[in-house]
PDB file of C-alpha atoms in Angstrom:
ATOM      1  CA  MET S 197     -29.350  14.037   5.827  1.00 74.00           C
ATOM      2  CA  ALA S 198     -31.793  11.671   4.157  1.00 79.00           C
ATOM      3  CA  LYS S 199     -34.639  10.148   6.093  1.00 86.00           C
ATOM      4  CA  LYS S 200     -33.745   6.906   7.830  1.00 88.00           C
ATOM      5  CA  SER S 201     -36.779   5.202   6.291  1.00 90.00           C
ATOM      6  CA  LEU S 202     -35.556   5.962   2.760  1.00 88.00           C
ATOM      7  CA  ILE S 203     -32.108   4.604   3.530  1.00 87.00           C
ATOM      8  CA  GLN S 204     -33.613   1.437   5.014  1.00 90.00           C
ATOM      9  CA  ARG S 205     -35.870   1.029   1.977  1.00 90.00           C
ATOM     10  CA  GLU S 206     -32.819   1.230  -0.262  1.00 89.00           C
ATOM     11  CA  LYS S 207     -31.001  -1.394   1.811  1.00 91.00           C
ATOM     12  CA  LYS S 208     -34.041  -3.654   1.540  1.00 93.00           C
ATOM     13  CA  ARG S 209     -33.978  -3.255  -2.257  1.00 93.00           C
ATOM     14  CA  GLN S 210     -30.281  -4.162  -2.330  1.00 93.00           C
ATOM     15  CA  LYS S 211     -30.939  -7.353  -0.352  1.00 94.00           C
ATOM     16  CA  LEU S 212     -33.813  -8.311  -2.652  1.00 95.00           C
ATOM     17  CA  GLU S 213     -31.695  -7.645  -5.739  1.00 94.00           C
ATOM     18  CA  GLN S 214     -28.913  -9.884  -4.412  1.00 95.00           C
ATOM     19  CA  LYS S 215     -31.401 -12.604  -3.480  1.00 95.00           C
ATOM     20  CA  TYR S 216     -33.060 -12.788  -6.913  1.00 95.00           C
ATOM     21  CA  HIS S 217     -30.036 -11.906  -9.056  1.00 95.00           C
ATOM     22  CA  LEU S 218     -29.179 -15.464 -10.104  1.00 96.00           C
ATOM     23  CA  ILE S 219     -32.809 -16.381 -10.780  1.00 94.00           C
ATOM     24  CA  ARG S 220     -33.320 -13.276 -12.904  1.00 94.00           C
ATOM     25  CA  GLN S 221     -30.068 -13.854 -14.776  1.00 94.00           C
ATOM     26  CA  SER S 222     -30.826 -17.511 -15.556  1.00 93.00           C
ATOM     27  CA  LEU S 223     -34.349 -16.702 -16.803  1.00 92.00           C
ATOM     28  CA  LYS S 224     -33.022 -13.976 -19.094  1.00 92.00           C
ATOM     29  CA  LYS S 225     -30.323 -16.316 -20.387  1.00 91.00           C
ATOM     30  CA  LYS S 226     -32.909 -18.996 -21.188  1.00 89.00           C
ATOM     31  CA  ILE S 227     -35.107 -16.500 -23.034  1.00 88.00           C
ATOM     32  CA  ARG S 228     -32.174 -15.242 -25.133  1.00 88.00           C
ATOM     33  CA  SER S 229     -30.495 -18.622 -25.752  1.00 84.00           C
ATOM     34  CA  LYS S 230     -29.783 -19.319 -29.406  1.00 79.00           C
ATOM     35  CA  VAL S 231     -28.339 -22.791 -28.802  1.00 78.00           C
ATOM     36  CA  SER S 232     -31.681 -24.374 -27.967  1.00 77.00           C
ATOM     37  CA  PRO S 233     -34.372 -22.049 -29.315  1.00 78.00           C
ATOM     38  CA  LEU S 234     -37.619 -22.034 -27.338  1.00 81.00           C
ATOM     39  CA  SER S 235     -41.083 -21.942 -28.777  1.00 86.00           C
ATOM     40  CA  LEU S 236     -43.128 -18.783 -28.412  1.00 88.00           C
ATOM     41  CA  SER S 237     -45.310 -20.281 -25.673  1.00 90.00           C
ATOM     42  CA  GLU S 238     -42.239 -21.372 -23.684  1.00 89.00           C
ATOM     43  CA  LYS S 239     -40.753 -17.904 -23.982  1.00 89.00           C
ATOM     44  CA  THR S 240     -43.966 -16.311 -22.714  1.00 91.00           C
ATOM     45  CA  LYS S 241     -43.939 -18.688 -19.733  1.00 92.00           C
ATOM     46  CA  MET S 242     -40.365 -17.650 -18.977  1.00 91.00           C
ATOM     47  CA  ARG S 243     -41.316 -13.978 -19.237  1.00 93.00           C
ATOM     48  CA  GLU S 244     -44.250 -14.534 -16.880  1.00 94.00           C
ATOM     49  CA  LYS S 245     -41.865 -16.115 -14.363  1.00 93.00           C
ATOM     50  CA  LEU S 246     -39.576 -13.125 -14.772  1.00 93.00           C
ATOM     51  CA  GLN S 247     -42.477 -10.732 -14.218  1.00 93.00           C
ATOM     52  CA  SER S 248     -43.637 -12.655 -11.150  1.00 94.00           C
ATOM     53  CA  LEU S 249     -40.418 -11.742  -9.316  1.00 93.00           C
ATOM     54  CA  PRO S 250     -40.745  -8.804  -6.879  1.00 93.00           C
ATOM     55  CA  ARG S 251     -40.429  -5.398  -8.529  1.00 92.00           C
ATOM     56  CA  ASN S 252     -37.937  -4.170  -5.980  1.00 91.00           C
ATOM     57  CA  SER S 253     -35.596  -7.011  -6.923  1.00 91.00           C
ATOM     58  CA  ALA S 254     -34.878  -5.370 -10.289  1.00 92.00           C
ATOM     59  CA  PRO S 255     -31.425  -3.735 -10.471  1.00 90.00           C
ATOM     60  CA  THR S 256     -32.851  -0.624 -12.156  1.00 91.00           C
ATOM     61  CA  ARG S 257     -34.697   0.235  -8.937  1.00 89.00           C
ATOM     62  CA  LEU S 258     -31.469   0.722  -6.991  1.00 87.00           C
ATOM     63  CA  HIS S 259     -30.099   4.196  -6.271  1.00 86.00           C
ATOM     64  CA  ARG S 260     -26.574   5.060  -5.344  1.00 88.00           C
ATOM     65  CA  ARG S 261     -26.596   7.020  -2.123  1.00 89.00           C
ATOM     66  CA  CYS S 262     -23.968   9.117  -0.409  1.00 91.00           C
ATOM     67  CA  PHE S 263     -22.092   7.096   2.190  1.00 87.00           C
ATOM     68  CA  LEU S 264     -22.238   9.884   4.784  1.00 90.00           C
ATOM     69  CA  THR S 265     -25.479  11.765   4.172  1.00 89.00           C
ATOM     70  CA  GLY S 266     -27.627   9.276   2.238  1.00 88.00           C
ATOM     71  CA  ARG S 267     -28.272  11.828  -0.519  1.00 90.00           C
ATOM     72  CA  PRO S 268     -29.505  10.098  -3.710  1.00 89.00           C
ATOM     73  CA  ARG S 269     -28.336  12.707  -6.230  1.00 89.00           C
ATOM     74  CA  ALA S 270     -24.973  13.902  -7.573  1.00 91.00           C
ATOM     75  CA  ASN S 271     -23.014  10.863  -6.399  1.00 92.00           C
ATOM     76  CA  TYR S 272     -19.490  10.080  -7.482  1.00 92.00           C
ATOM     77  CA  ARG S 273     -19.137   6.322  -7.868  1.00 90.00           C
ATOM     78  CA  HIS S 274     -15.420   6.249  -7.203  1.00 90.00           C
ATOM     79  CA  PHE S 275     -15.776   7.867  -3.776  1.00 89.00           C
ATOM     80  CA  GLY S 276     -19.356   6.902  -2.873  1.00 91.00           C
ATOM     81  CA  LEU S 277     -20.017  10.490  -1.822  1.00 93.00           C
ATOM     82  CA  SER S 278     -22.317  13.242  -3.012  1.00 93.00           C
ATOM     83  CA  GLY S 279     -20.856  16.297  -4.718  1.00 92.00           C
ATOM     84  CA  HIS S 280     -20.987  18.796  -1.877  1.00 90.00           C
ATOM     85  CA  VAL S 281     -19.606  16.331   0.702  1.00 92.00           C
ATOM     86  CA  LEU S 282     -16.820  15.419  -1.707  1.00 92.00           C
ATOM     87  CA  ARG S 283     -15.981  19.089  -2.217  1.00 91.00           C
ATOM     88  CA  GLU S 284     -15.829  19.757   1.529  1.00 91.00           C
ATOM     89  CA  MET S 285     -13.612  16.729   2.125  1.00 91.00           C
ATOM     90  CA  VAL S 286     -11.229  17.768  -0.666  1.00 91.00           C
ATOM     91  CA  TYR S 287     -10.950  21.270   0.836  1.00 89.00           C
ATOM     92  CA  GLU S 288     -10.105  19.742   4.224  1.00 90.00           C
ATOM     93  CA  CYS S 289      -7.534  17.385   2.604  1.00 88.00           C
ATOM     94  CA  LEU S 290      -9.342  14.277   3.844  1.00 90.00           C
ATOM     95  CA  LEU S 291      -9.251  12.492   0.472  1.00 86.00           C
ATOM     96  CA  PRO S 292      -5.783  11.371  -0.640  1.00 86.00           C
ATOM     97  CA  GLY S 293      -5.000  12.089  -4.277  1.00 85.00           C
ATOM     98  CA  ALA S 294      -7.878  14.501  -4.830  1.00 83.00           C
ATOM     99  CA  THR S 295      -6.935  18.089  -5.464  1.00 81.00           C
ATOM    100  CA  ARG S 296      -8.879  21.300  -5.894  1.00 80.00           C
ATOM    101  CA  SER S 297      -9.072  22.633  -9.399  1.00 78.00           C
ATOM    102  CA  SER S 298      -7.589  26.028 -10.055  1.00 74.00           C
ATOM    103  CA  TRP S 299      -7.138  27.832 -13.339  1.00 75.00           C
TER     104      TRP S 299
END
C-alpha cells in the first residue's frame, strides 16, 4: 500500500492540472497560431506566462496509480490496477472478460 501522503499529493496535482488546463491550452494555442503570427517578443511574453503557472499543474507530472493499492508502477490503464493486483483478481474471477493465459 502506498503512503497516504503520496496519494494525497497526486490528487492535489490532478486538481491543479484540471484548474489550469484551459489556461495552459489557450497559451500554447496562441504561441503556435499560424493565422495571426506573433512577434518574437510577444511569443516570449506568452512563454513567460506559461512558465509562471505552477509546476504541478503540468500534465506530465501526473502518475497513474493503482485504484486499490496506490502503486505508481506497472499500471494497466484499462483496469486502473497494478499488475499483481490485476493478476490476483483474474485468478479469483473478479474481472469479467479477463482470462488467464495458458499455453
